[in-house]
PDB file of C-alpha atoms in Angstrom:
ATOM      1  CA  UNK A   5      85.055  97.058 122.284  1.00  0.00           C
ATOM      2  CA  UNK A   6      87.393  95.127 119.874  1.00  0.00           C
ATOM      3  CA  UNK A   7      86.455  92.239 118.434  1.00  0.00           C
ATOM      4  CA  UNK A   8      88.364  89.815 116.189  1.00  0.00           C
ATOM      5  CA  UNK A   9      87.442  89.644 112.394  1.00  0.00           C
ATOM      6  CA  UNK A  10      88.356  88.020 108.890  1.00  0.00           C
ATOM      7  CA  UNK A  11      86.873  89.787 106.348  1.00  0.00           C
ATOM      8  CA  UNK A  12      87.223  90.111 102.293  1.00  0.00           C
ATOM      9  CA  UNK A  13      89.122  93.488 101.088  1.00  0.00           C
ATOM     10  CA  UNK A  14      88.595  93.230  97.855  1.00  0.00           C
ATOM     11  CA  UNK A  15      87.092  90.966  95.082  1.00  0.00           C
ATOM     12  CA  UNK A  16      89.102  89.802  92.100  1.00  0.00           C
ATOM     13  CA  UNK A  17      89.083  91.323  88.869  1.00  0.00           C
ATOM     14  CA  UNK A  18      90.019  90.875  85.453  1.00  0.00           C
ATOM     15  CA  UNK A  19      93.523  92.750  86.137  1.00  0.00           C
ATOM     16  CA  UNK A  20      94.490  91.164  89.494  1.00  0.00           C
ATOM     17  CA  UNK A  21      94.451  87.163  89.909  1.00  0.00           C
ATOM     18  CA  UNK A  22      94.060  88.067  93.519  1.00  0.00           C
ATOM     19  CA  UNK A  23      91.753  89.176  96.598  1.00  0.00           C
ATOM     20  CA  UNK A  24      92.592  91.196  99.644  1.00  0.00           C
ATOM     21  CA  UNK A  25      91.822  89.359 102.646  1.00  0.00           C
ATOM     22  CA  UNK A  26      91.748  91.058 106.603  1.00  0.00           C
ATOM     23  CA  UNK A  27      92.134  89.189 109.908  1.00  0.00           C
ATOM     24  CA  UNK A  28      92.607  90.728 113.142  1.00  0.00           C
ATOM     25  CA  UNK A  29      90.936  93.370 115.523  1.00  0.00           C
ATOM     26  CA  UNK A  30      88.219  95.749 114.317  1.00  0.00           C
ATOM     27  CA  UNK A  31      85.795  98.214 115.798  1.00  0.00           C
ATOM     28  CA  UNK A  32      82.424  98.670 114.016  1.00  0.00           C
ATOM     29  CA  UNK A  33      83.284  95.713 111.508  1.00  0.00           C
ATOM     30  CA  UNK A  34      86.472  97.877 110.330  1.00  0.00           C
ATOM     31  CA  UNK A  35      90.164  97.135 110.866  1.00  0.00           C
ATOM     32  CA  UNK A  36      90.937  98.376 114.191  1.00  0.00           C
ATOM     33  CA  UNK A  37      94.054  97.659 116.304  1.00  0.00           C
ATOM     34  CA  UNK A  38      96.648  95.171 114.962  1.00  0.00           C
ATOM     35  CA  UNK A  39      96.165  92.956 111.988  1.00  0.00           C
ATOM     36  CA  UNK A  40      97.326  91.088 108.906  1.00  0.00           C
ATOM     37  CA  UNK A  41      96.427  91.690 105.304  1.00  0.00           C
ATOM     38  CA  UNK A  42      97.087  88.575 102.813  1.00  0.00           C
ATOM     39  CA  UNK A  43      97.310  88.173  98.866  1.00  0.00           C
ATOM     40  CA  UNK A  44      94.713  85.137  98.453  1.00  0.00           C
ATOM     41  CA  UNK A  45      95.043  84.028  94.195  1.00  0.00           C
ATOM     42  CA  UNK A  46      92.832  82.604  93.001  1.00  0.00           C
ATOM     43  CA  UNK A  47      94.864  79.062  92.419  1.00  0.00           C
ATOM     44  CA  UNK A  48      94.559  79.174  96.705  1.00  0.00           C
ATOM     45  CA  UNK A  49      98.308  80.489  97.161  1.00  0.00           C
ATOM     46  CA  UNK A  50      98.803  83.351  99.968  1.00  0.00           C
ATOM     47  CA  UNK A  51     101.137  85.968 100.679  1.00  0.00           C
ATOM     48  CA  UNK A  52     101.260  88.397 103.482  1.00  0.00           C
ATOM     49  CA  UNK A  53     100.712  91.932 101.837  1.00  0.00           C
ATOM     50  CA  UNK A  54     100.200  94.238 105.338  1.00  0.00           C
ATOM     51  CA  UNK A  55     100.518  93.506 109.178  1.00  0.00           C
ATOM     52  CA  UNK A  56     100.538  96.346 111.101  1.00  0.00           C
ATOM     53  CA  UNK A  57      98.021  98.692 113.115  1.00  0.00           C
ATOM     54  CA  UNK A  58      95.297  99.906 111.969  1.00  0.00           C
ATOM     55  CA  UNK A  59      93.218 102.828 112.513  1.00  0.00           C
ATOM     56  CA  UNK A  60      89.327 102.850 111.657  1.00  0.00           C
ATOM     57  CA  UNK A  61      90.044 100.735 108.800  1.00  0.00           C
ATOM     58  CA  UNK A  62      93.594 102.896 107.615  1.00  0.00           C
ATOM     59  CA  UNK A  63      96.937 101.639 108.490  1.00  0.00           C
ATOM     60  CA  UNK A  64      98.151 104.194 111.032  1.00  0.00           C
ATOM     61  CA  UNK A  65     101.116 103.205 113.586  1.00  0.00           C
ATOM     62  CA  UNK A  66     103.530 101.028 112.839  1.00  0.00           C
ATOM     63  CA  UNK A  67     103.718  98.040 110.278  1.00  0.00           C
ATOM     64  CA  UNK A  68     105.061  96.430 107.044  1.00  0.00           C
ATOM     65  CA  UNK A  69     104.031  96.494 103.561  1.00  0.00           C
ATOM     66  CA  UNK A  70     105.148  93.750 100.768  1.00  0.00           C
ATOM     67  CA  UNK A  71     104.646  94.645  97.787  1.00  0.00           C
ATOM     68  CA  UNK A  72     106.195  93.272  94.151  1.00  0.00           C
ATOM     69  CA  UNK A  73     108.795  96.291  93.558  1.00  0.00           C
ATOM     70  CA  UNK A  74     109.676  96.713  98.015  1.00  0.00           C
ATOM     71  CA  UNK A  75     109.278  95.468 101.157  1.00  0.00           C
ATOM     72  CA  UNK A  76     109.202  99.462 103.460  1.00  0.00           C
ATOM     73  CA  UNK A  77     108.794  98.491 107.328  1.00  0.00           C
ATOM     74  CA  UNK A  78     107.816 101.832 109.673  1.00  0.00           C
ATOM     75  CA  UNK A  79     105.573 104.609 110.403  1.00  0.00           C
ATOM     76  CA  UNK A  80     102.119 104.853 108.384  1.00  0.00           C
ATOM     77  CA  UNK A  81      99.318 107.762 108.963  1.00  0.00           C
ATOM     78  CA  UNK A  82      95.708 107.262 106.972  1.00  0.00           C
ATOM     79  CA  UNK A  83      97.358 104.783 105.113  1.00  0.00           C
ATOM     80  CA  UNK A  84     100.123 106.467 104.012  1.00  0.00           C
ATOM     81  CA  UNK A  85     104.126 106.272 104.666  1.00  0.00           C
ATOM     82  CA  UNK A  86     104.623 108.774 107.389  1.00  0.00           C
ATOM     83  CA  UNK A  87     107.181 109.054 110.059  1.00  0.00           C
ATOM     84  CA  UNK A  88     109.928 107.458 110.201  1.00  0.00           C
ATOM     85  CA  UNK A  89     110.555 103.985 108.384  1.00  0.00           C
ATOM     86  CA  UNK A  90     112.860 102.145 105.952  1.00  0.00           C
ATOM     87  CA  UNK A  91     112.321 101.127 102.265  1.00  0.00           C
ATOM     88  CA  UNK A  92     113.750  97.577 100.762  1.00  0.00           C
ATOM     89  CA  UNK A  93     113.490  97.516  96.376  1.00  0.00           C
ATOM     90  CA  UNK A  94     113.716  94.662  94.517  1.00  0.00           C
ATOM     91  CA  UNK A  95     116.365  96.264  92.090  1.00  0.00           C
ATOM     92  CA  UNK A  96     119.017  96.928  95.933  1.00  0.00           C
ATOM     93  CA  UNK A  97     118.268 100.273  96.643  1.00  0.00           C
ATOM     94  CA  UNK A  98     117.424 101.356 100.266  1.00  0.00           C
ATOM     95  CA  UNK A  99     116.406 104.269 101.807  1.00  0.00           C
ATOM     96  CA  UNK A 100     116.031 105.280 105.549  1.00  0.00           C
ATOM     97  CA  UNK A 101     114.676 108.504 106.791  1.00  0.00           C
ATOM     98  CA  UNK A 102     111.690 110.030 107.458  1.00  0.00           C
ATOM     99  CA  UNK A 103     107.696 109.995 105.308  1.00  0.00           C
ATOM    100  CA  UNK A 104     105.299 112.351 104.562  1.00  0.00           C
ATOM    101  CA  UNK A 105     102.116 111.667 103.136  1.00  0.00           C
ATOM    102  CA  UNK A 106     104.165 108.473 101.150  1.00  0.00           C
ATOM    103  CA  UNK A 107     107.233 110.332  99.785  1.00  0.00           C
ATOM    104  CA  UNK A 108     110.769 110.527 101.098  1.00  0.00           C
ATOM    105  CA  UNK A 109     110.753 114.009 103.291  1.00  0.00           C
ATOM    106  CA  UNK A 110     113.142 115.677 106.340  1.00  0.00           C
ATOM    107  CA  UNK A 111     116.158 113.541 107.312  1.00  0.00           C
ATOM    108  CA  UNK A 112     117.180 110.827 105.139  1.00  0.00           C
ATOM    109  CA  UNK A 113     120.136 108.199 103.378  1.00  0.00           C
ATOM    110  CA  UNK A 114     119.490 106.757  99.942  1.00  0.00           C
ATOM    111  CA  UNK A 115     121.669 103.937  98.822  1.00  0.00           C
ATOM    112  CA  UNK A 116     121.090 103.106  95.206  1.00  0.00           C
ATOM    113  CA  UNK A 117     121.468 100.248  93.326  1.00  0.00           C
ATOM    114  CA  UNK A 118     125.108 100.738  92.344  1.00  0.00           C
ATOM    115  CA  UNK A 119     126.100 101.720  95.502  1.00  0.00           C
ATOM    116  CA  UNK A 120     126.128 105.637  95.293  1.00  0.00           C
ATOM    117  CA  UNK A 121     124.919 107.178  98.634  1.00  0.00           C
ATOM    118  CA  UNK A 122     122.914 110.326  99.385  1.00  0.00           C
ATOM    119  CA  UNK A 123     122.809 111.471 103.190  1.00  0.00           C
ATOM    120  CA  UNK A 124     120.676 114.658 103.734  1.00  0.00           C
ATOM    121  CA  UNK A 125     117.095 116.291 103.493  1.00  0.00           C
ATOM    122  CA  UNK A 126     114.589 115.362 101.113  1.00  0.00           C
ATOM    123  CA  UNK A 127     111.244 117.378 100.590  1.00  0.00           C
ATOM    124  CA  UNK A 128     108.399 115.369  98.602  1.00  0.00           C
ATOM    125  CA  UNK A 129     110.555 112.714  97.634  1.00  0.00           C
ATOM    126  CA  UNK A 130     113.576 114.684  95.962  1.00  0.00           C
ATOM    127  CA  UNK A 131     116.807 115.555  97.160  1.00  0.00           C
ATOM    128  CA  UNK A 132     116.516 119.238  98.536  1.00  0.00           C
ATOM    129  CA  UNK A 133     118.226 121.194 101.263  1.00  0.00           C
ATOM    130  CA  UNK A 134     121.875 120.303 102.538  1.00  0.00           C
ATOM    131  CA  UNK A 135     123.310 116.661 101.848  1.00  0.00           C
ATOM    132  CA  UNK A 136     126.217 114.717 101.277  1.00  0.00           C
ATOM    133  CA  UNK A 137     126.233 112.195  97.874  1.00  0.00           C
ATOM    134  CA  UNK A 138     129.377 109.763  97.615  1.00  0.00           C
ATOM    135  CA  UNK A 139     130.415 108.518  94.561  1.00  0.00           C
ATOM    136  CA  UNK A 140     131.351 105.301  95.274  1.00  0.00           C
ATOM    137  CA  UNK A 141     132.417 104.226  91.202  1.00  0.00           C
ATOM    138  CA  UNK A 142     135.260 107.472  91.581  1.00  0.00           C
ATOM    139  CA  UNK A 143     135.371 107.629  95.744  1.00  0.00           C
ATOM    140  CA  UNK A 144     134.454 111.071  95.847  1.00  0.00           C
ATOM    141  CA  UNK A 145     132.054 113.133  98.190  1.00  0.00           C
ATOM    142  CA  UNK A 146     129.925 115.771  97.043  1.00  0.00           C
ATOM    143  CA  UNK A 147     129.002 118.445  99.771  1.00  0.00           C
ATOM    144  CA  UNK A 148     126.394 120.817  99.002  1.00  0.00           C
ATOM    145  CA  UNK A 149     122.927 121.976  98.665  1.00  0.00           C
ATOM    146  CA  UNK A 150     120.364 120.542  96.383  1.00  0.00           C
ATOM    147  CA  UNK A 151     117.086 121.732  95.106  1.00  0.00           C
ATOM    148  CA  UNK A 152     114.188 119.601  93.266  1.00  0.00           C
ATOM    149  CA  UNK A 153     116.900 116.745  93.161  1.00  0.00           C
ATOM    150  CA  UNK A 154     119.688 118.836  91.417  1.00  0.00           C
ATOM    151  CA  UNK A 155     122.501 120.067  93.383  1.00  0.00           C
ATOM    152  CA  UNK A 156     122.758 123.997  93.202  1.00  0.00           C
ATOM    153  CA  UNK A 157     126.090 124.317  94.621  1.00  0.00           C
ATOM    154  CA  UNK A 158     128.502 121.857  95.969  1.00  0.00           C
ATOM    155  CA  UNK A 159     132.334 121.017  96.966  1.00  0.00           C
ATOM    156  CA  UNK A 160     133.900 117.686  95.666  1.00  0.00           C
ATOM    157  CA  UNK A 161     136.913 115.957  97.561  1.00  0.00           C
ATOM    158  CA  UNK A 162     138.303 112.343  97.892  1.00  0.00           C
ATOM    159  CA  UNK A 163     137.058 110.042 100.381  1.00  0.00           C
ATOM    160  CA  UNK A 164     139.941 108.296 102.417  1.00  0.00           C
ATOM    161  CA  UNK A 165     139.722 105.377 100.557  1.00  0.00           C
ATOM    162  CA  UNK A 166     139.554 106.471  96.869  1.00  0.00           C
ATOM    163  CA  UNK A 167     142.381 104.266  95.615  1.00  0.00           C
ATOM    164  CA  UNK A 168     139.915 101.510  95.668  1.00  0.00           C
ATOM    165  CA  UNK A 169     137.090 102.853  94.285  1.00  0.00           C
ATOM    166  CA  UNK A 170     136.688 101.458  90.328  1.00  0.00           C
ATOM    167  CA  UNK A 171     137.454 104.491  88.916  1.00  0.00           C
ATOM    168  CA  UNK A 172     139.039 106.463  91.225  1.00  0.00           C
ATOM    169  CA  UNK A 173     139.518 110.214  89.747  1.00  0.00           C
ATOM    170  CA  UNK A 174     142.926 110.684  88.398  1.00  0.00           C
ATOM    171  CA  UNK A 175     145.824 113.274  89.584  1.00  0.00           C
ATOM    172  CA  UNK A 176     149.264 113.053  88.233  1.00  0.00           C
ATOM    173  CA  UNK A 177     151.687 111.834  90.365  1.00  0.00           C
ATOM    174  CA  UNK A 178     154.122 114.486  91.586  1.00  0.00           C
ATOM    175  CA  UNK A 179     157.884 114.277  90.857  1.00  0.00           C
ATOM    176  CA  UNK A 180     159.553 113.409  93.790  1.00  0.00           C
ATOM    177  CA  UNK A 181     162.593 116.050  94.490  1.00  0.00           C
ATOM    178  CA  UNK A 182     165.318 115.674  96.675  1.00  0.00           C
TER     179      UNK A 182
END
């Protein structure tokens, strides 16, 4: 039978100015069902940290995770990113795809910071298998096939609207004959 609970994670220590505190369902005095996990400091300010499903005290199921560098929202097994699920960081990249075991892996689009996009597989975080990368500074796309993060082989051409990328790649203009 669930029953509802609000126990202490984890104490304070010299390194962290704050405690993990649990409220929600448990079985057997462990997280169990759905719940919330909150930053309490030690100056009495909160901040959600977890809510989500839990499973025998693991996240497992669906949920969201703050943390200081992201905010990821999706799929977690034995408290790991797993499934499918999207990643927030602080410095504007984003990534949506699929997790496994807490790294980027199968199906996935990376948008980084400066706007470059990757659209393809990923295996243990890297880039690896067929994808698609856009250059958005030059407005090129880059077809190919990567492995460990680097492409192996790959075919550039202009995306449709190149002329207003920053630094669109340069061709001389033809002389016109008539």
């Amino acid at each position: 039978q669930l029953n509802f609970i609000k126990i202490l994670i984890r104490e304070p220590t010299k390194s962290k100015s704050y405690y993990l505190q649990y409220e929600g369902q448990s079985l057997s005095n462990k997280p169990h069902g759905f719940g919330v996990i909150s930053k309490i400091y030690k100056n009495g300010f909160s901040e959600k940290y977890y809510n989500g499903t839990f499973v025998f005290g693991k996240k497992q199921g669906f949920g969201g995770l703050w943390t200081n560098n992201y905010y990821y929202e999706g799929d977690f097994f034995a408290d790991k990113k797993h499934g499918f699920g999207r990643i927030w960081y602080k410095n504007g990249s984003f990534y949506q795809g699929n997790w496994k075991d807490g790294s980027y892996h199968g199906d996935g689009m990376i948008i980084k910071d400066n706007g470059n996009r990757y659209q393809g597989k990923f295996i243990q975080g890297r880039k690896h298998g067929d994808g698609i990368f856009y250059h958005l500074k030059t407005g090129q796309m880059q077809k190919g096939y990567w492995i460990n993060d680097t492409c192996a082989s790959s075919t550039i051409e202009d995306i449709y609207w190149r002329q207003s990328a920053l630094q669109p790649s340069p061709y001389p203009i033809p002389k016109l004959v008539i």
